[in-house]
mmCIF file with all atom_site columns, C-alpha atoms in Angstrom:
data_model
loop_
_atom_site.group_PDB
_atom_site.id
_atom_site.type_symbol
_atom_site.label_atom_id
_atom_site.label_alt_id
_atom_site.label_comp_id
_atom_site.label_asym_id
_atom_site.label_entity_id
_atom_site.label_seq_id
_atom_site.pdbx_PDB_ins_code
_atom_site.Cartn_x
_atom_site.Cartn_y
_atom_site.Cartn_z
_atom_site.occupancy
_atom_site.B_iso_or_equiv
_atom_site.pdbx_formal_charge
_atom_site.auth_seq_id
_atom_site.auth_comp_id
_atom_site.auth_asym_id
_atom_site.auth_atom_id
_atom_site.pdbx_PDB_model_num
ATOM 1  C CA . MET A 1 1  ? 33.189 10.492  -35.888 1.00 0.00 ? 1  MET A CA 1
ATOM 2  C CA . CYS A 1 2  ? 32.749 13.734  -37.938 1.00 0.00 ? 2  CYS A CA 1
ATOM 3  C CA . ARG A 1 3  ? 35.862 16.991  -38.201 1.00 0.00 ? 3  ARG A CA 1
ATOM 4  C CA . VAL A 1 4  ? 35.104 20.641  -37.890 1.00 0.00 ? 4  VAL A CA 1
ATOM 5  C CA . THR A 1 5  ? 36.361 21.664  -40.771 1.00 0.00 ? 5  THR A CA 1
ATOM 6  C CA . THR A 1 6  ? 39.239 24.637  -39.999 1.00 0.00 ? 6  THR A CA 1
ATOM 7  C CA . ARG A 1 7  ? 40.853 25.716  -43.598 1.00 0.00 ? 7  ARG A CA 1
ATOM 8  C CA . SER A 1 8  ? 39.263 28.655  -44.958 1.00 0.00 ? 8  SER A CA 1
ATOM 9  C CA . ARG A 1 9  ? 37.401 28.085  -48.387 1.00 0.00 ? 9  ARG A CA 1
ATOM 10 C CA . SER A 1 10 ? 40.336 30.828  -49.788 1.00 0.00 ? 10 SER A CA 1
ATOM 11 C CA . GLY A 1 11 ? 37.496 33.108  -51.594 1.00 0.00 ? 11 GLY A CA 1
ATOM 12 C CA . ALA A 1 12 ? 35.807 29.980  -53.490 1.00 0.00 ? 12 ALA A CA 1
ATOM 13 C CA . GLU A 1 13 ? 32.403 30.036  -54.010 1.00 0.00 ? 13 GLU A CA 1
ATOM 14 C CA . LEU A 1 14 ? 29.692 27.869  -53.629 1.00 0.00 ? 14 LEU A CA 1
ATOM 15 C CA . LYS A 1 15 ? 27.226 26.351  -56.529 1.00 0.00 ? 15 LYS A CA 1
ATOM 16 C CA . LYS A 1 16 ? 24.359 27.232  -55.485 1.00 0.00 ? 16 LYS A CA 1
ATOM 17 C CA . GLU A 1 17 ? 22.927 23.676  -54.294 1.00 0.00 ? 17 GLU A CA 1
ATOM 18 C CA . ASP A 1 18 ? 25.410 23.754  -51.879 1.00 0.00 ? 18 ASP A CA 1
ATOM 19 C CA . GLN A 1 19 ? 25.336 26.636  -49.649 1.00 0.00 ? 19 GLN A CA 1
ATOM 20 C CA . TRP A 1 20 ? 23.924 24.729  -47.380 1.00 0.00 ? 20 TRP A CA 1
ATOM 21 C CA . VAL A 1 21 ? 27.075 23.205  -46.937 1.00 0.00 ? 21 VAL A CA 1
ATOM 22 C CA . GLU A 1 22 ? 28.785 26.208  -44.988 1.00 0.00 ? 22 GLU A CA 1
ATOM 23 C CA . ASP A 1 23 ? 26.062 26.895  -42.417 1.00 0.00 ? 23 ASP A CA 1
ATOM 24 C CA . PHE A 1 24 ? 25.246 23.561  -42.147 1.00 0.00 ? 24 PHE A CA 1
ATOM 25 C CA . ASP A 1 25 ? 26.326 22.426  -38.015 1.00 0.00 ? 25 ASP A CA 1
ATOM 26 C CA . VAL A 1 26 ? 28.723 18.796  -37.990 1.00 0.00 ? 26 VAL A CA 1
ATOM 27 C CA . VAL A 1 27 ? 27.711 18.428  -34.514 1.00 0.00 ? 27 VAL A CA 1
ATOM 28 C CA . ALA A 1 28 ? 24.571 18.964  -34.051 1.00 0.00 ? 28 ALA A CA 1
ATOM 29 C CA . PHE A 1 29 ? 23.636 16.310  -37.137 1.00 0.00 ? 29 PHE A CA 1
ATOM 30 C CA . THR A 1 30 ? 25.812 14.125  -34.702 1.00 0.00 ? 30 THR A CA 1
ATOM 31 C CA . ALA A 1 31 ? 23.619 14.236  -32.013 1.00 0.00 ? 31 ALA A CA 1
ATOM 32 C CA . ASP A 1 32 ? 20.507 13.769  -34.128 1.00 0.00 ? 32 ASP A CA 1
ATOM 33 C CA . ILE A 1 33 ? 21.879 10.861  -35.675 1.00 0.00 ? 33 ILE A CA 1
ATOM 34 C CA . LYS A 1 34 ? 22.976 8.865   -32.238 1.00 0.00 ? 34 LYS A CA 1
ATOM 35 C CA . ALA A 1 35 ? 19.452 9.797   -31.426 1.00 0.00 ? 35 ALA A CA 1
ATOM 36 C CA . LEU A 1 36 ? 17.909 8.168   -33.676 1.00 0.00 ? 36 LEU A CA 1
ATOM 37 C CA . GLY A 1 37 ? 20.337 5.250   -33.968 1.00 0.00 ? 37 GLY A CA 1
ATOM 38 C CA . ASP A 1 38 ? 19.746 5.003   -29.588 1.00 0.00 ? 38 ASP A CA 1
ATOM 39 C CA . GLU A 1 39 ? 15.394 5.269   -30.473 1.00 0.00 ? 39 GLU A CA 1
ATOM 40 C CA . LEU A 1 40 ? 15.285 2.182   -33.403 1.00 0.00 ? 40 LEU A CA 1
ATOM 41 C CA . GLU A 1 41 ? 17.584 -0.271  -31.242 1.00 0.00 ? 41 GLU A CA 1
ATOM 42 C CA . LYS A 1 42 ? 14.813 0.288   -28.813 1.00 0.00 ? 42 LYS A CA 1
ATOM 43 C CA . GLN A 1 43 ? 11.885 -0.156  -30.855 1.00 0.00 ? 43 GLN A CA 1
ATOM 44 C CA . GLN A 1 44 ? 13.866 -2.731  -32.476 1.00 0.00 ? 44 GLN A CA 1
ATOM 45 C CA . GLY A 1 45 ? 12.223 -7.174  -31.400 1.00 0.00 ? 45 GLY A CA 1
ATOM 46 C CA . GLU A 1 46 ? 12.664 -10.178 -31.804 1.00 0.00 ? 46 GLU A CA 1
ATOM 47 C CA . ALA A 1 47 ? 11.211 -10.496 -35.462 1.00 0.00 ? 47 ALA A CA 1
ATOM 48 C CA . ASP A 1 48 ? 13.509 -7.982  -36.293 1.00 0.00 ? 48 ASP A CA 1
ATOM 49 C CA . VAL A 1 49 ? 16.428 -10.606 -35.052 1.00 0.00 ? 49 VAL A CA 1
ATOM 50 C CA . ARG A 1 50 ? 14.755 -13.438 -36.911 1.00 0.00 ? 50 ARG A CA 1
ATOM 51 C CA . HIS A 1 51 ? 15.447 -11.624 -40.200 1.00 0.00 ? 51 HIS A CA 1
ATOM 52 C CA . LEU A 1 52 ? 18.612 -10.616 -39.822 1.00 0.00 ? 52 LEU A CA 1
ATOM 53 C CA . ASN A 1 53 ? 20.038 -13.634 -39.455 1.00 0.00 ? 53 ASN A CA 1
ATOM 54 C CA . LYS A 1 54 ? 17.851 -15.403 -41.995 1.00 0.00 ? 54 LYS A CA 1
ATOM 55 C CA . MET A 1 55 ? 19.231 -12.202 -44.249 1.00 0.00 ? 55 MET A CA 1
ATOM 56 C CA . ILE A 1 56 ? 23.092 -13.407 -43.061 1.00 0.00 ? 56 ILE A CA 1
ATOM 57 C CA . GLY A 1 57 ? 21.934 -17.254 -43.511 1.00 0.00 ? 57 GLY A CA 1
ATOM 58 C CA . TRP A 1 58 ? 20.518 -16.086 -47.193 1.00 0.00 ? 58 TRP A CA 1
ATOM 59 C CA . SER A 1 59 ? 24.219 -14.440 -47.834 1.00 0.00 ? 59 SER A CA 1
ATOM 60 C CA . ASN A 1 60 ? 26.308 -17.680 -46.847 1.00 0.00 ? 60 ASN A CA 1
ATOM 61 C CA . ALA A 1 61 ? 24.281 -19.378 -48.697 1.00 0.00 ? 61 ALA A CA 1
ATOM 62 C CA . CYS A 1 62 ? 25.372 -17.648 -51.967 1.00 0.00 ? 62 CYS A CA 1
ATOM 63 C CA . ALA A 1 63 ? 28.970 -17.817 -51.203 1.00 0.00 ? 63 ALA A CA 1
ATOM 64 C CA . ALA A 1 64 ? 28.638 -21.184 -50.767 1.00 0.00 ? 64 ALA A CA 1
ATOM 65 C CA . VAL A 1 65 ? 26.956 -21.179 -54.467 1.00 0.00 ? 65 VAL A CA 1
ATOM 66 C CA . GLY A 1 66 ? 29.986 -18.769 -55.952 1.00 0.00 ? 66 GLY A CA 1
ATOM 67 C CA . LEU A 1 67 ? 32.595 -20.579 -54.335 1.00 0.00 ? 67 LEU A CA 1
ATOM 68 C CA . LEU A 1 68 ? 31.445 -24.053 -55.189 1.00 0.00 ? 68 LEU A CA 1
ATOM 69 C CA . THR A 1 69 ? 30.522 -22.557 -59.125 1.00 0.00 ? 69 THR A CA 1
ATOM 70 C CA . MET A 1 70 ? 33.732 -21.100 -59.895 1.00 0.00 ? 70 MET A CA 1
ATOM 71 C CA . GLY A 1 71 ? 36.100 -23.588 -60.490 1.00 0.00 ? 71 GLY A CA 1
ATOM 72 C CA . LEU A 1 72 ? 34.276 -24.532 -62.839 1.00 0.00 ? 72 LEU A CA 1
ATOM 73 C CA . GLY A 1 73 ? 34.843 -20.613 -64.879 1.00 0.00 ? 73 GLY A CA 1
ATOM 74 C CA . VAL A 1 74 ? 33.606 -17.477 -65.557 1.00 0.00 ? 74 VAL A CA 1
ATOM 75 C CA . ASN A 1 75 ? 29.947 -18.264 -65.151 1.00 0.00 ? 75 ASN A CA 1
ATOM 76 C CA . LEU A 1 76 ? 27.430 -15.699 -64.512 1.00 0.00 ? 76 LEU A CA 1
ATOM 77 C CA . VAL A 1 77 ? 26.402 -17.882 -61.278 1.00 0.00 ? 77 VAL A CA 1
ATOM 78 C CA . SER A 1 78 ? 29.101 -16.865 -59.490 1.00 0.00 ? 78 SER A CA 1
ATOM 79 C CA . VAL A 1 79 ? 29.585 -13.942 -60.158 1.00 0.00 ? 79 VAL A CA 1
ATOM 80 C CA . VAL A 1 80 ? 25.758 -12.984 -58.831 1.00 0.00 ? 80 VAL A CA 1
ATOM 81 C CA . ALA A 1 81 ? 26.698 -15.593 -56.223 1.00 0.00 ? 81 ALA A CA 1
ATOM 82 C CA . LEU A 1 82 ? 29.405 -14.108 -54.994 1.00 0.00 ? 82 LEU A CA 1
ATOM 83 C CA . SER A 1 83 ? 28.265 -10.593 -55.140 1.00 0.00 ? 83 SER A CA 1
ATOM 84 C CA . THR A 1 84 ? 26.173 -10.880 -52.446 1.00 0.00 ? 84 THR A CA 1
ATOM 85 C CA . TRP A 1 85 ? 28.127 -11.756 -50.305 1.00 0.00 ? 85 TRP A CA 1
ATOM 86 C CA . THR A 1 86 ? 29.108 -10.394 -46.634 1.00 0.00 ? 86 THR A CA 1
ATOM 87 C CA . PHE A 1 87 ? 32.790 -10.831 -45.112 1.00 0.00 ? 87 PHE A CA 1
#
C-alpha cells in the first residue's frame, strides 16, 4: 500500500496548487478507500457480474480478431483490436 515518506523536503517550497500534499493523511485516505471498496462490493449483484463477463467476452473477441488479422500486415483493424485486449 502507500508508505509515509520520512524524507525531509530540504526547504523546497511547494507550488500553491500542491500545498495540500503537506497535510495529506495517507493512513486515513487508505482507510477511506478500503471502506468505500468494501461498501461497493456489498452492493454488487448478479447484473454486475453479467456485465463484467460480457465486457471480458468482448475483450477476448477483440483479441481473437487482432491475432487473426495481424498476419495480413500492418493494418488498423489489428492495431485497434489488439489495443483493446487485456490479458
